[in-house]
Short mmCIF file of C-alpha atoms in Angstrom, two decimals:
data_model
loop_
_atom_site.label_atom_id
_atom_site.label_comp_id
_atom_site.label_asym_id
_atom_site.label_seq_id
_atom_site.Cartn_x
_atom_site.Cartn_y
_atom_site.Cartn_z
CA ASP A 7 -16.36 112.89 -9.97
CA VAL A 8 -17.64 114.33 -13.20
CA LYS A 9 -16.01 117.57 -14.06
CA VAL A 10 -17.45 120.23 -16.28
CA THR A 11 -14.89 122.88 -17.12
CA GLN A 12 -15.70 126.28 -18.54
CA SER A 13 -12.72 127.95 -20.10
CA SER A 14 -13.08 131.38 -18.50
CA ARG A 15 -14.47 132.57 -15.18
CA TYR A 16 -14.61 136.23 -16.20
CA LEU A 17 -14.68 137.69 -19.69
CA VAL A 18 -14.98 141.25 -20.96
CA LYS A 19 -15.79 141.81 -24.64
CA ARG A 20 -16.72 144.75 -26.82
CA THR A 21 -20.05 145.22 -28.57
CA GLY A 22 -20.05 143.56 -31.97
CA GLU A 23 -17.28 141.07 -31.20
CA LYS A 24 -17.75 137.36 -31.88
CA VAL A 25 -17.46 135.53 -28.55
CA PHE A 26 -16.76 131.86 -27.93
CA LEU A 27 -17.57 130.23 -24.59
CA GLU A 28 -16.10 126.76 -24.25
CA CYS A 29 -17.30 123.89 -22.09
CA VAL A 30 -15.63 120.50 -21.69
CA GLN A 31 -16.83 117.49 -19.68
CA ASP A 32 -14.75 114.43 -18.87
CA MET A 33 -17.31 111.67 -18.21
CA ASP A 34 -18.59 110.77 -21.66
CA HIS A 35 -22.02 112.37 -21.08
CA GLU A 36 -24.34 112.43 -24.07
CA ASN A 37 -26.25 115.55 -23.04
CA MET A 38 -24.90 119.06 -22.67
CA PHE A 39 -26.66 122.34 -21.93
CA TRP A 40 -26.05 126.09 -21.98
CA TYR A 41 -27.97 128.40 -19.63
CA ARG A 42 -27.78 132.06 -18.85
CA GLN A 43 -28.57 133.32 -15.40
CA ASP A 44 -29.76 136.83 -14.62
CA PRO A 45 -31.00 138.29 -11.31
CA GLY A 46 -34.71 137.67 -10.85
CA LEU A 47 -34.98 135.53 -14.00
CA GLY A 48 -33.45 132.28 -12.77
CA LEU A 49 -31.88 129.89 -15.26
CA ARG A 50 -32.91 130.21 -18.88
CA LEU A 51 -32.01 127.49 -21.37
CA ILE A 52 -30.25 128.76 -24.49
CA TYR A 53 -29.35 125.57 -26.36
CA PHE A 54 -28.79 121.93 -25.61
CA SER A 55 -27.32 118.92 -27.37
CA TYR A 56 -28.03 115.23 -26.93
CA ASP A 57 -25.39 113.92 -29.31
CA VAL A 58 -22.40 114.98 -31.35
CA LYS A 59 -23.38 117.43 -34.09
CA MET A 60 -26.95 117.56 -32.73
CA LYS A 61 -28.41 120.70 -31.21
CA GLU A 62 -31.78 121.90 -30.04
CA LYS A 63 -32.99 125.41 -29.32
CA GLY A 64 -33.94 126.21 -25.78
CA ASP A 65 -36.09 129.07 -24.58
CA ILE A 66 -33.87 132.00 -25.60
CA PRO A 67 -31.69 131.03 -28.60
CA GLU A 68 -31.79 134.40 -30.37
CA GLY A 69 -28.35 135.90 -30.81
CA TYR A 70 -26.58 132.65 -29.97
CA SER A 71 -25.38 129.55 -31.78
CA VAL A 72 -23.65 126.38 -30.61
CA SER A 73 -21.21 123.81 -31.86
CA ARG A 74 -20.66 120.22 -30.78
CA GLU A 75 -18.01 118.61 -32.94
CA LYS A 76 -16.80 116.24 -30.22
CA LYS A 77 -18.77 114.53 -27.47
CA GLU A 78 -16.87 116.20 -24.65
CA ARG A 79 -16.99 119.77 -25.93
CA PHE A 80 -19.96 122.11 -26.31
CA SER A 81 -19.30 125.67 -27.43
CA LEU A 82 -21.61 128.65 -27.17
CA ILE A 83 -21.10 131.38 -29.75
CA LEU A 84 -22.30 134.95 -29.55
CA GLU A 85 -22.24 135.99 -33.20
CA SER A 86 -22.17 139.73 -32.49
CA ALA A 87 -22.07 140.49 -28.78
CA SER A 88 -24.46 143.08 -27.42
CA THR A 89 -24.73 144.69 -24.00
CA ASN A 90 -27.94 142.78 -23.24
CA GLN A 91 -25.92 139.57 -23.39
CA THR A 92 -24.00 140.60 -20.28
CA SER A 93 -24.78 137.71 -17.96
CA MET A 94 -23.57 134.63 -16.13
CA TYR A 95 -23.36 131.65 -18.48
CA LEU A 96 -23.58 128.14 -17.10
CA CYS A 97 -22.75 124.91 -18.88
CA ALA A 98 -24.04 121.54 -17.68
CA SER A 99 -23.86 117.92 -18.74
CA SER A 100 -25.81 114.77 -17.92
CA ARG A 101 -26.06 111.10 -18.77
CA THR A 102 -29.72 110.42 -17.95
CA GLY A 103 -32.67 112.28 -16.47
CA SER A 104 -32.31 110.48 -13.14
CA ASP A 105 -28.71 111.63 -12.73
CA GLY A 106 -29.49 115.32 -12.83
CA TYR A 107 -27.00 117.77 -14.23
CA THR A 108 -23.40 118.50 -13.37
CA PHE A 109 -22.63 122.18 -13.77
CA GLY A 110 -19.48 124.06 -14.57
CA SER A 111 -18.36 127.02 -12.45
CA GLY A 112 -19.85 129.55 -14.85
CA THR A 113 -18.50 132.35 -17.02
CA ARG A 114 -19.42 135.89 -16.10
CA LEU A 115 -19.47 137.77 -19.38
CA THR A 116 -19.53 141.55 -19.56
CA VAL A 117 -20.14 143.21 -22.92
CA VAL A 118 -19.13 146.88 -23.05
CA ALA B 31 -44.50 120.57 -20.01
CA GLN B 32 -43.47 120.64 -16.42
CA SER B 33 -43.29 123.78 -14.33
CA VAL B 34 -41.73 124.43 -10.95
CA THR B 35 -42.75 127.10 -8.46
CA GLN B 36 -40.50 128.23 -5.67
CA LEU B 37 -42.84 130.20 -3.50
CA ASP B 38 -40.28 132.43 -1.80
CA SER B 39 -37.69 134.43 -3.69
CA GLN B 40 -35.89 135.50 -0.51
CA VAL B 41 -35.73 133.83 2.90
CA PRO B 42 -33.82 135.55 5.72
CA VAL B 43 -33.24 133.47 8.84
CA PHE B 44 -31.09 133.76 11.94
CA GLU B 45 -28.17 131.44 12.51
CA GLU B 46 -29.07 128.14 14.25
CA ALA B 47 -32.76 128.56 13.40
CA PRO B 48 -34.60 125.98 11.26
CA VAL B 49 -35.47 126.76 7.66
CA GLU B 50 -37.85 125.44 5.01
CA LEU B 51 -37.60 126.36 1.34
CA ARG B 52 -40.75 125.55 -0.56
CA CYS B 53 -41.07 123.96 -3.99
CA ASN B 54 -44.15 122.85 -5.91
CA TYR B 55 -44.24 121.22 -9.32
CA SER B 56 -47.02 120.91 -11.84
CA SER B 57 -47.33 117.27 -12.81
CA SER B 58 -48.80 114.33 -10.96
CA VAL B 59 -47.03 111.76 -13.12
CA SER B 60 -43.90 110.07 -11.86
CA VAL B 61 -41.04 112.52 -11.82
CA TYR B 62 -37.55 112.89 -10.44
CA LEU B 63 -36.94 115.86 -8.17
CA PHE B 64 -33.74 117.72 -7.35
CA TRP B 65 -32.42 120.51 -5.17
CA TYR B 66 -29.31 122.43 -6.17
CA VAL B 67 -27.31 125.06 -4.28
CA GLN B 68 -25.37 127.92 -5.81
CA TYR B 69 -22.79 129.83 -3.78
CA PRO B 70 -21.84 133.33 -5.00
CA ASN B 71 -20.06 133.35 -8.35
CA GLN B 72 -20.11 129.58 -8.67
CA GLY B 73 -22.02 126.97 -10.62
CA LEU B 74 -24.85 124.87 -9.21
CA GLN B 75 -24.09 121.89 -7.00
CA LEU B 76 -26.45 118.98 -6.39
CA LEU B 77 -27.78 118.91 -2.79
CA LEU B 78 -30.09 115.92 -3.03
CA LYS B 79 -32.47 114.10 -5.32
CA TYR B 80 -35.60 111.99 -5.13
CA LEU B 81 -36.02 109.16 -7.61
CA SER B 82 -38.29 106.68 -5.81
CA GLY B 83 -38.77 104.91 -2.48
CA SER B 84 -38.64 106.71 0.85
CA THR B 85 -40.24 110.13 0.64
CA LEU B 86 -37.67 111.66 2.99
CA VAL B 87 -34.39 112.26 1.22
CA LYS B 88 -31.19 113.29 2.97
CA GLY B 89 -28.55 115.32 1.20
CA ILE B 90 -25.25 117.02 1.83
CA ASN B 91 -24.59 119.69 4.46
CA GLY B 92 -27.42 118.46 6.74
CA PHE B 93 -30.24 119.28 4.32
CA GLU B 94 -33.23 117.01 3.74
CA ALA B 95 -36.35 117.17 1.58
CA GLU B 96 -39.71 115.50 1.69
CA PHE B 97 -41.57 114.36 -1.40
CA ASN B 98 -45.34 114.76 -1.14
CA LYS B 99 -47.08 113.33 -4.17
CA SER B 100 -50.60 114.43 -3.24
CA GLN B 101 -49.48 118.03 -2.80
CA THR B 102 -46.93 117.86 -5.63
CA SER B 103 -44.37 119.40 -3.32
CA PHE B 104 -40.70 118.82 -2.53
CA HIS B 105 -39.79 121.20 0.28
CA LEU B 106 -36.19 121.52 1.49
CA ARG B 107 -35.45 121.71 5.22
CA LYS B 108 -32.57 122.11 7.61
CA PRO B 109 -33.04 122.01 11.40
CA SER B 110 -30.25 124.49 12.19
CA VAL B 111 -28.63 126.75 9.62
CA HIS B 112 -25.14 128.23 9.55
CA ILE B 113 -23.80 131.42 8.04
CA SER B 114 -22.13 129.26 5.38
CA ASP B 115 -25.57 128.10 4.14
CA THR B 116 -26.15 131.55 2.65
CA ALA B 117 -26.66 130.80 -1.03
CA GLU B 118 -29.29 130.51 -3.74
CA TYR B 119 -31.26 127.28 -3.86
CA PHE B 120 -32.94 125.87 -6.96
CA CYS B 121 -35.58 123.18 -7.17
CA ALA B 122 -35.77 121.16 -10.40
CA VAL B 123 -38.06 118.49 -11.80
CA SER B 124 -37.44 116.00 -14.54
CA ASP B 125 -39.48 116.28 -17.68
CA PRO B 126 -40.18 112.73 -18.87
CA GLY B 127 -40.07 112.44 -22.61
CA SER B 128 -38.32 115.77 -23.04
CA ALA B 129 -34.75 115.92 -24.25
CA ARG B 130 -34.11 118.95 -22.06
CA GLN B 131 -34.59 116.69 -19.06
CA LEU B 132 -34.85 119.19 -16.21
CA THR B 133 -37.04 122.22 -15.55
CA PHE B 134 -35.77 124.64 -12.89
CA GLY B 135 -37.58 126.90 -10.48
CA SER B 136 -36.68 130.57 -10.26
CA GLY B 137 -34.58 130.11 -7.13
CA THR B 138 -34.73 131.09 -3.45
CA GLN B 139 -32.05 133.25 -1.91
CA LEU B 140 -31.37 132.03 1.63
CA THR B 141 -29.61 134.59 3.79
CA VAL B 142 -28.45 133.47 7.22
CA LEU B 143 -28.08 136.34 9.66
CA PRO B 144 -25.74 136.35 12.67
#
Protein backbone atom coordinates (compact mmCIF):
# COMPACT_ATOMS: atom_id res chain seq x y z
CA ASP A 1 0.00 0.00 0.00
CA VAL A 2 1.03 3.55 -0.72
CA LYS A 3 1.89 5.44 2.37
CA VAL A 4 1.81 9.17 2.77
CA THR A 5 3.42 10.26 5.99
CA GLN A 6 3.00 13.67 7.56
CA SER A 7 5.66 14.44 10.10
CA SER A 8 3.43 15.73 12.89
CA ARG A 9 -0.13 14.94 13.95
CA TYR A 10 -0.44 17.97 16.23
CA LEU A 11 1.58 21.17 16.19
CA VAL A 12 1.35 24.36 18.22
CA LYS A 13 3.24 27.43 17.00
CA ARG A 14 3.39 31.09 17.91
CA THR A 15 2.26 33.96 15.70
CA GLY A 16 5.06 35.11 13.43
CA GLU A 17 7.02 31.84 13.51
CA LYS A 18 8.12 30.14 10.30
CA VAL A 19 6.46 26.72 10.16
CA PHE A 20 7.43 23.70 8.09
CA LEU A 21 4.97 20.87 7.44
CA GLU A 22 6.60 17.83 5.90
CA CYS A 23 5.03 15.15 3.74
CA VAL A 24 6.73 12.03 2.39
CA GLN A 25 5.29 9.36 0.08
CA ASP A 26 6.89 6.01 -0.66
CA MET A 27 5.43 4.96 -4.03
CA ASP A 28 7.21 7.17 -6.53
CA HIS A 29 4.11 9.28 -7.26
CA GLU A 30 4.63 12.25 -9.54
CA ASN A 31 1.84 14.38 -8.09
CA MET A 32 1.58 15.78 -4.59
CA PHE A 33 -0.94 18.13 -3.01
CA TRP A 34 -1.46 20.25 0.09
CA TYR A 35 -4.98 21.02 1.35
CA ARG A 36 -6.33 22.75 4.39
CA GLN A 37 -9.59 21.66 5.91
CA ASP A 38 -11.83 23.88 8.01
CA PRO A 39 -15.34 23.21 9.36
CA GLY A 40 -17.99 24.12 6.80
CA LEU A 41 -15.42 24.92 4.09
CA GLY A 42 -14.43 21.43 3.01
CA LEU A 43 -11.02 20.84 1.43
CA ARG A 44 -9.27 23.83 -0.08
CA LEU A 45 -6.23 23.32 -2.30
CA ILE A 46 -3.19 25.37 -1.28
CA TYR A 47 -0.47 24.18 -3.65
CA PHE A 48 0.30 21.15 -5.75
CA SER A 49 3.28 19.76 -7.61
CA TYR A 50 3.44 17.46 -10.61
CA ASP A 51 7.21 17.03 -10.71
CA VAL A 52 10.36 17.71 -8.76
CA LYS A 53 11.00 21.44 -8.41
CA MET A 54 7.62 22.19 -10.05
CA LYS A 55 4.79 23.83 -8.16
CA GLU A 56 1.41 25.29 -8.95
CA LYS A 57 -0.80 27.56 -6.89
CA GLY A 58 -4.11 26.19 -5.78
CA ASP A 59 -7.12 28.16 -4.61
CA ILE A 60 -5.67 29.70 -1.43
CA PRO A 61 -1.87 30.08 -1.76
CA GLU A 62 -1.56 33.38 0.11
CA GLY A 63 0.66 33.12 3.15
CA TYR A 64 2.09 29.76 2.10
CA SER A 65 4.95 28.47 -0.01
CA VAL A 66 6.10 24.96 -0.93
CA SER A 67 9.26 23.09 -1.72
CA ARG A 68 9.79 19.89 -3.68
CA GLU A 69 13.48 19.13 -3.94
CA LYS A 70 12.99 15.35 -4.10
CA LYS A 71 10.20 13.36 -5.69
CA GLU A 72 9.07 11.77 -2.44
CA ARG A 73 8.96 14.90 -0.29
CA PHE A 74 6.65 17.90 -0.49
CA SER A 75 6.96 20.58 2.17
CA LEU A 76 4.47 23.29 3.04
CA ILE A 77 5.92 26.45 4.55
CA LEU A 78 4.06 29.10 6.51
CA GLU A 79 6.39 32.07 6.17
CA SER A 80 4.98 33.95 9.18
CA ALA A 81 2.27 31.99 10.94
CA SER A 82 -0.94 33.78 11.81
CA THR A 83 -3.92 32.71 13.90
CA ASN A 84 -6.11 32.40 10.80
CA GLN A 85 -3.83 29.60 9.62
CA THR A 86 -4.99 27.41 12.49
CA SER A 87 -6.39 24.44 10.62
CA MET A 88 -6.08 20.79 9.67
CA TYR A 89 -3.53 20.34 6.88
CA LEU A 90 -3.74 17.33 4.60
CA CYS A 91 -1.12 16.08 2.18
CA ALA A 92 -1.96 13.74 -0.70
CA SER A 93 -0.18 12.07 -3.57
CA SER A 94 -1.25 10.40 -6.80
CA ARG A 95 0.12 8.75 -9.91
CA THR A 96 -2.73 9.37 -12.37
CA GLY A 97 -6.21 10.87 -12.34
CA SER A 98 -7.83 7.43 -12.41
CA ASP A 99 -6.01 6.33 -9.26
CA GLY A 100 -7.40 9.06 -7.05
CA TYR A 101 -5.38 10.43 -4.18
CA THR A 102 -3.76 8.77 -1.21
CA PHE A 103 -3.92 11.02 1.84
CA GLY A 104 -1.73 11.36 4.88
CA SER A 105 -3.22 11.37 8.38
CA GLY A 106 -3.18 15.15 8.59
CA THR A 107 -1.48 17.73 10.79
CA ARG A 108 -3.64 19.77 13.11
CA LEU A 109 -1.87 23.09 13.44
CA THR A 110 -2.75 25.61 16.12
CA VAL A 111 -1.23 29.09 15.93
CA VAL A 112 -1.41 31.04 19.19
CA ALA B 1 -13.76 23.49 -14.51
CA GLN B 2 -15.60 20.77 -12.72
CA SER B 3 -17.74 21.33 -9.66
CA VAL B 4 -19.22 18.88 -7.19
CA THR B 5 -22.32 19.40 -5.07
CA GLN B 6 -23.06 17.34 -2.02
CA LEU B 7 -26.64 18.20 -1.32
CA ASP B 8 -26.69 17.40 2.39
CA SER B 9 -24.15 18.76 4.84
CA GLN B 10 -25.44 16.60 7.70
CA VAL B 11 -27.29 13.28 7.63
CA PRO B 12 -28.42 11.72 10.92
CA VAL B 13 -29.69 8.15 10.72
CA PHE B 14 -30.49 5.40 13.20
CA GLU B 15 -28.34 2.31 13.43
CA GLU B 16 -29.31 -0.50 11.02
CA ALA B 17 -31.29 1.91 8.82
CA PRO B 18 -30.38 2.46 5.16
CA VAL B 19 -28.64 5.65 4.08
CA GLU B 20 -28.04 7.55 0.85
CA LEU B 21 -25.54 10.39 0.54
CA ARG B 22 -26.11 12.47 -2.55
CA CYS B 23 -23.52 13.82 -4.98
CA ASN B 24 -23.96 15.69 -8.25
CA TYR B 25 -21.22 16.90 -10.55
CA SER B 26 -21.24 19.53 -13.24
CA SER B 27 -19.84 18.00 -16.40
CA SER B 28 -21.36 15.59 -18.88
CA VAL B 29 -18.01 14.59 -20.36
CA SER B 30 -16.36 11.37 -19.31
CA VAL B 31 -15.11 11.64 -15.77
CA TYR B 32 -13.84 9.48 -12.96
CA LEU B 33 -15.77 9.62 -9.71
CA PHE B 34 -14.68 8.87 -6.15
CA TRP B 35 -16.04 8.66 -2.64
CA TYR B 36 -13.75 9.16 0.34
CA VAL B 37 -14.41 8.74 4.06
CA GLN B 38 -12.77 10.69 6.87
CA TYR B 39 -12.96 9.47 10.46
CA PRO B 40 -12.36 12.04 13.22
CA ASN B 41 -8.83 13.45 13.27
CA GLN B 42 -7.68 11.31 10.38
CA GLY B 43 -6.93 11.74 6.70
CA LEU B 44 -9.27 10.73 3.88
CA GLN B 45 -9.55 7.10 2.85
CA LEU B 46 -10.80 5.90 -0.53
CA LEU B 47 -14.19 4.10 -0.26
CA LEU B 48 -14.80 3.38 -3.93
CA LYS B 49 -14.33 4.74 -7.42
CA TYR B 50 -16.01 4.64 -10.80
CA LEU B 51 -13.83 4.64 -13.89
CA SER B 52 -15.98 2.90 -16.53
CA GLY B 53 -18.17 -0.16 -17.08
CA SER B 54 -20.88 -1.22 -14.65
CA THR B 55 -22.67 1.76 -13.18
CA LEU B 56 -22.99 0.10 -9.77
CA VAL B 57 -19.71 0.19 -7.89
CA LYS B 58 -19.05 -1.67 -4.66
CA GLY B 59 -16.58 -0.40 -2.13
CA ILE B 60 -15.25 -1.16 1.31
CA ASN B 61 -17.33 -1.46 4.49
CA GLY B 62 -20.49 -2.47 2.58
CA PHE B 63 -20.90 0.82 0.72
CA GLU B 64 -21.91 1.06 -2.93
CA ALA B 65 -22.53 3.90 -5.36
CA GLU B 66 -24.43 4.24 -8.59
CA PHE B 67 -23.21 6.31 -11.51
CA ASN B 68 -26.02 8.03 -13.42
CA LYS B 69 -24.70 9.84 -16.45
CA SER B 70 -27.99 11.45 -17.49
CA GLN B 71 -28.46 12.96 -14.04
CA THR B 72 -24.73 13.57 -13.50
CA SER B 73 -25.03 11.94 -10.10
CA PHE B 74 -22.98 9.48 -8.07
CA HIS B 75 -24.94 8.77 -4.90
CA LEU B 76 -23.47 6.63 -2.11
CA ARG B 77 -25.63 4.03 -0.37
CA LYS B 78 -25.47 1.49 2.41
CA PRO B 79 -28.41 -0.81 3.24
CA SER B 80 -27.73 -0.96 6.98
CA VAL B 81 -25.44 1.42 8.82
CA HIS B 82 -23.43 0.88 12.00
CA ILE B 83 -22.29 3.28 14.68
CA SER B 84 -18.77 2.92 13.28
CA ASP B 85 -19.90 4.47 9.97
CA THR B 86 -20.14 7.86 11.68
CA ALA B 87 -17.71 9.98 9.68
CA GLU B 88 -17.50 12.68 7.04
CA TYR B 89 -17.91 11.58 3.43
CA PHE B 90 -16.50 13.42 0.42
CA CYS B 91 -17.43 13.00 -3.21
CA ALA B 92 -14.79 13.89 -5.81
CA VAL B 93 -14.66 14.10 -9.59
CA SER B 94 -11.69 14.03 -11.89
CA ASP B 95 -10.93 17.11 -13.90
CA PRO B 96 -9.67 15.95 -17.29
CA GLY B 97 -6.90 18.13 -18.60
CA SER B 98 -6.28 19.75 -15.23
CA ALA B 99 -3.09 19.08 -13.34
CA ARG B 100 -4.97 19.30 -10.05
CA GLN B 101 -6.81 16.14 -11.06
CA LEU B 102 -9.61 16.00 -8.50
CA THR B 103 -12.31 18.43 -7.40
CA PHE B 104 -13.94 17.69 -4.03
CA GLY B 105 -17.41 18.34 -2.72
CA SER B 106 -17.90 20.12 0.58
CA GLY B 107 -18.56 16.91 2.48
CA THR B 108 -21.48 15.22 4.26
CA GLN B 109 -21.32 14.43 7.94
CA LEU B 110 -23.03 11.08 8.55
CA THR B 111 -24.02 10.53 12.17
CA VAL B 112 -25.36 7.12 13.11
CA LEU B 113 -27.54 7.19 16.20
CA PRO B 114 -28.08 4.24 18.56
